[in-house]
Short mmCIF file of C-alpha atoms and ligand atoms in Angstrom, two decimals:
data_model
loop_
_atom_site.label_atom_id
_atom_site.label_comp_id
_atom_site.label_asym_id
_atom_site.label_seq_id
_atom_site.Cartn_x
_atom_site.Cartn_y
_atom_site.Cartn_z
CA MET A 1 112.06 107.75 83.54
CA ASN A 2 115.14 109.98 82.55
CA ILE A 3 118.04 109.48 85.00
CA PRO A 4 121.19 111.24 85.07
CA PHE A 5 123.30 108.15 85.86
CA GLY A 6 122.82 104.30 86.06
CA VAL A 7 123.29 101.95 88.78
CA LYS A 8 125.06 98.68 88.60
CA ILE A 9 125.60 95.79 90.99
CA ASN A 10 129.37 95.18 91.72
CA GLY A 11 129.29 92.61 94.53
CA LEU A 12 127.13 90.28 96.49
CA GLY A 13 127.66 88.59 99.87
CA SER A 14 125.73 86.62 102.57
CA CYS A 15 126.32 85.22 106.03
CA VAL A 16 124.30 82.72 108.06
CA PRO A 17 124.97 81.46 111.62
CA ASP A 18 126.35 77.95 111.92
CA LYS A 19 123.70 76.51 114.19
CA ILE A 20 121.04 74.42 112.58
CA ILE A 21 117.64 73.76 113.86
CA LYS A 22 116.15 70.96 111.69
CA ASN A 23 112.34 70.28 111.63
CA GLN A 24 112.76 67.27 113.84
CA ASP A 25 114.34 69.42 116.56
CA LEU A 26 111.20 71.39 116.75
CA GLU A 27 109.19 68.37 117.60
CA SER A 28 110.17 68.49 121.17
CA LEU A 29 109.37 72.05 121.54
CA PHE A 30 105.59 71.86 120.53
CA GLU A 31 103.14 69.87 118.90
CA THR A 32 104.09 69.49 115.22
CA ASN A 33 105.79 67.16 112.95
CA SER A 34 108.49 67.55 110.43
CA GLU A 35 106.34 66.18 107.39
CA TRP A 36 103.76 68.92 108.11
CA ILE A 37 106.37 71.69 108.18
CA GLU A 38 108.05 70.29 104.87
CA SER A 39 104.84 69.92 103.08
CA ARG A 40 103.15 73.13 104.13
CA THR A 41 106.18 75.42 103.87
CA GLY A 42 109.08 73.69 102.03
CA ILE A 43 111.33 74.35 104.97
CA LEU A 44 113.77 71.54 106.22
CA GLU A 45 116.01 73.53 108.54
CA ARG A 46 116.91 76.95 109.67
CA ARG A 47 119.86 78.79 111.12
CA VAL A 48 119.82 80.65 114.42
CA CYS A 49 122.35 82.82 116.16
CA GLU A 50 123.74 81.51 119.38
CA PHE A 51 125.02 83.66 122.23
CA THR A 52 128.71 83.08 121.24
CA PRO A 53 131.38 85.54 120.44
CA GLU A 54 130.98 85.01 116.67
CA ASN A 55 127.75 85.25 114.36
CA SER A 56 125.76 86.15 117.54
CA SER A 57 124.04 89.52 116.56
CA SER A 58 122.57 91.45 113.51
CA LEU A 59 125.79 93.18 113.35
CA ASP A 60 128.17 90.09 113.29
CA LEU A 61 126.15 88.72 110.20
CA SER A 62 126.11 92.21 108.50
CA ILE A 63 129.88 92.52 108.79
CA LYS A 64 130.59 89.33 107.14
CA ALA A 65 128.03 89.68 104.36
CA ALA A 66 129.20 93.26 103.78
CA LYS A 67 132.89 92.15 103.43
CA GLN A 68 131.98 89.57 101.13
CA ALA A 69 130.04 92.00 98.85
CA LEU A 70 132.81 94.45 99.10
CA GLY A 71 135.40 92.10 97.68
CA ASN A 72 138.48 94.20 96.74
CA THR A 73 136.69 97.31 97.17
CA SER A 74 137.77 99.42 100.09
CA ALA A 75 135.11 100.27 102.57
CA GLU A 76 136.61 103.84 102.63
CA GLU A 77 135.42 104.24 99.00
CA LEU A 78 131.65 103.83 100.16
CA ASP A 79 129.49 106.83 100.29
CA LEU A 80 126.23 105.36 101.58
CA ILE A 81 125.32 102.37 103.70
CA ILE A 82 121.62 101.37 104.24
CA VAL A 83 120.86 98.43 106.53
CA ALA A 84 117.19 96.93 106.12
CA THR A 85 116.38 95.13 109.30
CA SER A 86 113.47 94.93 111.78
CA THR A 87 115.39 93.14 114.49
CA PRO A 88 118.55 95.42 115.19
CA ASP A 89 120.67 94.67 118.10
CA PHE A 90 119.94 98.21 119.52
CA LEU A 91 117.05 100.46 118.59
CA TYR A 92 119.73 103.27 118.37
CA PRO A 93 122.36 103.63 117.35
CA SER A 94 121.42 102.10 113.98
CA THR A 95 123.01 98.73 112.74
CA ALA A 96 124.23 100.79 109.75
CA CYS A 97 126.13 103.27 112.00
CA ARG A 98 127.61 100.45 113.91
CA LEU A 99 128.52 98.62 110.53
CA GLN A 100 130.04 101.77 109.14
CA SER A 101 132.57 101.84 112.20
CA ALA A 102 133.21 98.05 111.85
CA LEU A 103 134.18 98.25 108.23
CA GLY A 104 136.17 101.43 108.64
CA ALA A 105 134.04 103.36 106.25
CA LYS A 106 134.47 107.19 106.82
CA ASN A 107 132.54 110.29 105.98
CA ILE A 108 129.32 108.55 104.50
CA LEU A 109 125.82 108.63 105.27
CA ALA A 110 124.61 105.33 107.03
CA PHE A 111 121.00 104.67 108.21
CA ASP A 112 118.60 101.75 108.93
CA LEU A 113 115.43 101.19 106.98
CA SER A 114 112.53 99.37 108.58
CA ALA A 115 110.22 97.72 106.27
CA ALA A 116 110.06 94.14 107.56
CA CYS A 117 110.43 91.41 104.86
CA SER A 118 110.25 94.21 102.01
CA GLY A 119 113.04 95.88 103.59
CA PHE A 120 115.84 94.85 101.35
CA VAL A 121 113.85 95.90 98.14
CA PHE A 122 112.97 99.32 99.72
CA ALA A 123 116.60 99.80 100.66
CA LEU A 124 117.96 98.67 97.36
CA GLN A 125 115.71 101.20 95.47
CA THR A 126 116.54 103.92 97.95
CA ALA A 127 120.29 103.46 97.49
CA SER A 128 119.88 103.10 93.83
CA GLN A 129 118.15 106.45 93.64
CA PHE A 130 120.88 108.29 95.43
CA ILE A 131 123.28 106.74 92.82
CA GLN A 132 120.99 107.60 89.86
CA LEU A 133 120.89 111.34 90.95
CA GLY A 134 124.65 111.26 91.04
CA THR A 135 125.00 112.19 94.73
CA VAL A 136 126.38 108.84 95.60
CA GLN A 137 129.16 106.79 93.71
CA LYS A 138 129.28 103.57 95.86
CA ALA A 139 126.45 102.24 98.20
CA LEU A 140 126.45 99.12 100.29
CA VAL A 141 122.91 97.66 101.12
CA VAL A 142 122.38 95.08 103.69
CA GLY A 143 119.35 92.94 104.46
CA VAL A 144 119.72 91.30 108.01
CA ASP A 145 117.18 89.73 110.51
CA ILE A 146 117.65 87.54 113.53
CA HIS A 147 114.20 86.75 114.23
CA SER A 148 115.18 83.85 116.53
CA ARG A 149 115.65 86.28 119.35
CA PHE A 150 112.07 87.56 118.82
CA MET A 151 110.45 84.33 118.61
CA ASP A 152 107.83 82.79 120.95
CA TRP A 153 109.44 79.06 120.82
CA THR A 154 106.19 77.61 121.97
CA ASP A 155 104.13 79.19 119.11
CA ARG A 156 104.14 76.68 116.24
CA SER A 157 102.48 79.08 113.76
CA THR A 158 105.70 81.24 113.78
CA ALA A 159 108.53 79.34 115.25
CA ILE A 160 108.66 76.78 112.36
CA LEU A 161 109.15 79.60 109.59
CA PHE A 162 111.77 82.01 110.57
CA GLY A 163 115.57 81.71 110.47
CA ASP A 164 118.56 84.19 110.93
CA GLY A 165 120.68 85.53 108.14
CA ALA A 166 122.22 88.47 106.33
CA GLY A 167 122.75 89.48 102.65
CA ALA A 168 124.57 92.29 101.07
CA VAL A 169 124.99 94.04 97.64
CA LEU A 170 127.57 96.60 96.55
CA LEU A 171 126.07 99.25 94.10
CA GLU A 172 128.02 101.68 91.91
CA LYS A 173 127.35 104.42 89.67
CA THR A 174 127.57 103.90 85.89
CA SER A 175 126.67 105.41 82.64
CA THR A 176 122.86 105.45 81.71
CA GLU A 177 123.47 103.17 78.97
CA LYS A 178 124.68 100.60 81.40
CA ASN A 179 121.83 101.22 83.90
CA GLN A 180 120.73 97.74 85.28
CA LEU A 181 117.84 98.97 87.24
CA LEU A 182 115.04 98.98 84.77
CA ALA A 183 111.83 99.60 86.99
CA HIS A 184 110.42 99.58 90.43
CA SER A 185 107.10 99.62 92.28
CA LEU A 186 106.88 100.00 96.19
CA HIS A 187 103.84 99.95 98.21
CA THR A 188 102.49 100.05 101.77
CA ASP A 189 99.17 99.51 103.42
CA GLY A 190 99.08 100.34 107.10
CA SER A 191 95.60 99.01 107.46
CA GLY A 192 97.10 95.67 107.64
CA ALA A 193 99.36 96.31 110.52
CA CYS A 194 97.61 93.92 112.83
CA GLU A 195 98.24 90.83 110.73
CA LEU A 196 102.00 90.66 111.26
CA TYR A 197 103.88 92.54 113.87
CA LEU A 198 106.60 92.42 116.55
CA LYS A 199 105.72 94.78 119.64
CA ALA A 200 108.43 97.33 120.65
CA ILE A 201 109.21 97.50 124.29
CA GLY A 202 106.65 100.09 125.81
CA GLY A 203 105.74 101.35 122.36
CA GLN A 204 102.32 101.84 120.96
CA PHE A 205 100.76 98.73 119.35
CA PRO A 206 98.81 98.59 116.05
CA ASN A 207 95.53 98.34 117.76
CA GLY A 208 96.18 101.64 119.52
CA LYS A 209 96.28 100.43 123.14
CA ILE A 210 99.51 100.05 125.28
CA GLU A 211 99.70 96.59 126.39
CA LYS A 212 102.19 94.59 128.37
CA PRO A 213 105.52 94.27 126.37
CA LEU A 214 105.72 90.94 124.68
CA GLU A 215 108.62 90.75 122.23
CA THR A 216 107.62 88.08 119.92
CA VAL A 217 106.46 87.89 116.40
CA PHE A 218 102.50 87.68 115.97
CA MET A 219 101.42 86.62 112.46
CA ASN A 220 98.05 85.93 111.02
CA GLY A 221 99.57 83.43 108.52
CA LYS A 222 96.61 82.75 106.38
CA LYS A 223 95.88 86.61 105.79
CA ILE A 224 99.49 87.29 104.85
CA TYR A 225 99.56 84.25 102.49
CA GLN A 226 96.48 85.32 100.82
CA PHE A 227 97.92 88.87 100.33
CA ALA A 228 101.23 87.45 99.05
CA VAL A 229 99.90 85.23 96.31
CA LYS A 230 97.82 88.22 94.96
CA ALA A 231 100.53 91.06 95.48
CA ILE A 232 103.45 89.10 93.90
CA PRO A 233 101.96 88.68 90.48
CA ASN A 234 100.49 92.13 90.42
CA ILE A 235 103.83 93.65 91.15
CA LEU A 236 105.62 91.55 88.47
CA ASP A 237 102.99 92.98 85.90
CA LYS A 238 103.46 96.62 87.16
CA ILE A 239 107.15 96.54 86.87
CA THR A 240 107.49 94.79 83.59
CA ALA A 241 104.59 97.00 82.16
CA ASN A 242 106.79 99.99 83.10
CA ILE A 243 109.19 99.33 80.45
CA GLY A 244 106.85 97.75 77.94
CA LEU A 245 107.19 94.23 78.69
CA GLU A 246 105.03 91.51 80.35
CA SER A 247 105.71 89.07 83.43
CA LYS A 248 106.36 86.29 80.96
CA ASP A 249 109.60 88.13 79.93
CA ILE A 250 110.99 87.76 83.43
CA ASP A 251 113.92 85.12 83.39
CA TYR A 252 114.10 84.67 87.18
CA LEU A 253 112.20 85.74 90.13
CA ILE A 254 114.10 86.05 93.45
CA CYS A 255 111.17 86.53 95.71
CA HIS A 256 111.20 86.95 99.51
CA GLN A 257 111.46 83.27 100.76
CA ALA A 258 108.46 83.05 103.13
CA ASN A 259 106.79 79.53 102.13
CA GLN A 260 107.53 77.47 99.15
CA ARG A 261 103.82 77.21 98.46
CA ILE A 262 103.60 80.93 97.86
CA LEU A 263 106.49 80.53 95.44
CA ASP A 264 104.69 77.48 93.44
CA SER A 265 101.38 79.31 93.40
CA VAL A 266 103.06 82.43 91.69
CA ALA A 267 104.64 80.02 89.10
CA GLU A 268 101.29 78.32 88.61
CA LYS A 269 99.39 81.51 88.14
CA LEU A 270 101.64 82.85 85.76
CA ASN A 271 102.06 79.67 83.87
CA TRP A 272 105.76 79.63 84.61
CA PRO A 273 108.02 76.60 85.16
CA LYS A 274 108.71 76.39 88.84
CA GLU A 275 112.42 76.79 88.24
CA LYS A 276 111.84 80.52 87.39
CA CYS A 277 111.16 81.41 91.04
CA LEU A 278 114.65 80.75 92.60
CA SER A 279 114.24 79.09 96.16
CA ASN A 280 116.58 78.26 99.09
CA ILE A 281 113.87 78.34 101.76
CA ALA A 282 114.57 74.54 102.39
CA LYS A 283 117.79 75.55 104.06
CA TYR A 284 117.21 78.76 105.75
CA GLY A 285 113.56 79.28 106.28
CA ASN A 286 112.13 82.73 106.31
CA THR A 287 115.07 85.14 106.92
CA SER A 288 112.99 88.21 106.47
CA ALA A 289 114.92 91.19 105.11
CA ALA A 290 117.93 88.78 104.53
CA SER A 291 116.10 86.40 102.25
CA ILE A 292 116.39 88.09 98.85
CA PRO A 293 120.04 88.98 99.01
CA LEU A 294 120.85 85.61 100.56
CA ALA A 295 119.14 83.79 97.57
CA TRP A 296 120.62 86.45 95.03
CA HIS A 297 124.18 85.70 96.42
CA GLU A 298 123.50 81.86 96.25
CA PHE A 299 122.00 81.86 92.79
CA GLN A 300 124.20 84.47 91.16
CA ASN A 301 126.22 81.93 88.99
CA GLN A 302 123.16 80.52 87.60
CA LEU A 303 121.98 83.78 86.11
CA GLU A 304 122.85 84.37 82.57
CA ASP A 305 124.21 87.87 81.26
CA ASN A 306 121.44 90.15 80.33
CA SER A 307 118.74 88.10 81.91
CA LEU A 308 115.67 89.87 83.31
CA LEU A 309 115.68 89.53 87.13
CA ALA A 310 112.84 90.45 89.46
CA LEU A 311 113.19 90.91 93.06
CA VAL A 312 109.89 90.89 95.06
CA GLY A 313 109.48 91.53 98.91
CA PHE A 314 106.38 91.46 100.97
CA GLY A 315 105.57 91.44 104.66
CA ALA A 316 104.60 93.41 107.68
CA GLY A 317 103.45 96.84 107.41
CA LEU A 318 101.87 95.68 105.14
CA THR A 319 104.53 96.39 102.63
CA TRP A 320 105.36 95.00 99.17
CA GLY A 321 107.31 95.98 96.22
CA GLY A 322 109.42 94.84 93.18
CA LEU A 323 112.48 95.91 91.22
CA LEU A 324 113.43 94.77 87.76
CA TRP A 325 117.18 94.30 86.87
CA ARG A 326 118.85 93.59 83.72
CA TRP A 327 121.56 91.26 85.29
CA GLN A 328 125.23 91.52 84.36
CA LYS A 329 127.99 89.38 85.93
CA PHE A 330 130.55 91.53 87.74
O1 UT7 B 1 107.66 86.96 106.03
C1 UT7 B 1 106.44 87.34 106.32
C2 UT7 B 1 105.47 86.77 105.46
N1 UT7 B 1 104.83 85.60 106.11
C3 UT7 B 1 104.35 84.75 105.31
O2 UT7 B 1 104.26 84.83 104.06
C4 UT7 B 1 103.73 83.59 105.96
C5 UT7 B 1 102.42 83.22 105.14
N2 UT7 B 1 101.74 82.16 105.76
C6 UT7 B 1 102.08 80.86 105.70
O3 UT7 B 1 103.14 80.48 105.25
C7 UT7 B 1 101.16 79.71 106.28
O4 UT7 B 1 99.84 80.31 106.54
C8 UT7 B 1 101.57 79.04 107.44
C9 UT7 B 1 102.78 78.07 107.12
C10 UT7 B 1 101.93 79.91 108.57
C11 UT7 B 1 100.46 78.17 108.07
O5 UT7 B 1 99.99 77.25 107.01
P1 UT7 B 1 98.43 77.07 106.63
O6 UT7 B 1 98.56 75.94 105.56
O7 UT7 B 1 97.89 78.26 106.46
O8 UT7 B 1 98.02 76.27 107.94
P2 UT7 B 1 96.79 76.78 108.93
O9 UT7 B 1 97.23 77.76 109.95
O10 UT7 B 1 95.56 76.93 108.15
O11 UT7 B 1 96.63 75.24 109.76
C12 UT7 B 1 96.35 74.22 109.16
C13 UT7 B 1 96.21 72.93 110.10
C14 UT7 B 1 95.52 73.56 111.46
O12 UT7 B 1 94.81 72.27 111.96
P3 UT7 B 1 93.23 72.11 111.72
O13 UT7 B 1 92.55 73.25 112.31
O14 UT7 B 1 93.10 71.91 110.22
O15 UT7 B 1 92.95 70.79 112.45
C15 UT7 B 1 96.63 73.89 112.37
O16 UT7 B 1 96.22 73.67 113.57
O17 UT7 B 1 97.52 72.74 110.58
C16 UT7 B 1 97.73 72.93 112.14
N3 UT7 B 1 98.92 73.45 112.06
C17 UT7 B 1 100.01 72.80 112.43
N4 UT7 B 1 100.18 71.38 112.60
C18 UT7 B 1 101.43 70.95 112.93
C19 UT7 B 1 99.26 74.82 112.12
N5 UT7 B 1 100.49 74.90 112.32
C20 UT7 B 1 101.15 73.64 112.48
C21 UT7 B 1 102.37 73.15 112.90
N6 UT7 B 1 102.56 71.73 112.82
N7 UT7 B 1 103.41 73.85 112.90
#
């Protein structure tokens, strides 16, 4: 694909709330045990927002992650902010508008993007396209979710999995020769909407009926698991084929952190060493739109210059998508 300009990464940041909930803590909430959670998901603990003045909202986490990603770059230099989230503090105004104001960014475009756990990948591609067309010089992309506020804390099929967090990346325009985003492939299949959803207040639900509002996550874990272990290797084949490579050429995969067994199964299918699939799920659980930038920020120093990095998200929608980057330290 011919692009007028390239896009490069120039900053990463993340933020998680201080409050830790360990697997053992869940044993008093419903019938479960920490060994089951660890062996079936790889999760040991997760972070959740408390109702305190600091780190208590999607916006709070976004601001801290964004400031870290910006580093020495002034927010006034930004042209675009996209926040990927499914758990905003307000349905409107968007988290992106509130973040723009909190950072002191002026005269820019800011909007939220909703694609559940694929949100960060969709948002990163969207922002990159603005840059590659030359209409934006600097863009901030944030993935944030605070599912703890939308959890049925008596439902052991979901409450063991999710945690809160935010991750952010600063993108900048560069020359086509230095373009780091090599390929993408993004997908949706709305026929799977009933498998994983969070009802909106008074909204229309996936089955077409208006039901009593119930603001908690429903997930058909098995269906989503089966979908994920097929979709991830397929997407890796697609994005590498786009530039004449194969999935074996990928150096690192930063996949949505939903279940350690999903990551292990991908490694096994592709005959990869497990270490290629970077994982921090043990510490944070599934942080939805935040999981990829959170892991990216955490593992950035482990990535060698010029390594081929795949980012893959999947989740409610159904949505799934992957991006292929040539990593350069900044
Ligand atoms: O970010 C969005 C994407 N989400 C995902 O990717 C989630 C994908 N799905 C999963 O990660 C897994 O399906 C879960 C972790 C949600 C569930 O694991 P599973 O291996 O599919 O468990 P299961 O639902 O098949 O349950 C197996 C057994 C059942 O008992 P029986 O019927 O075999 O006696 C469950 O009742 O484990 C039982 N079980 C539990 N036991 C203790 C289910 N949840 C729990 C629990 N603690 N929390």
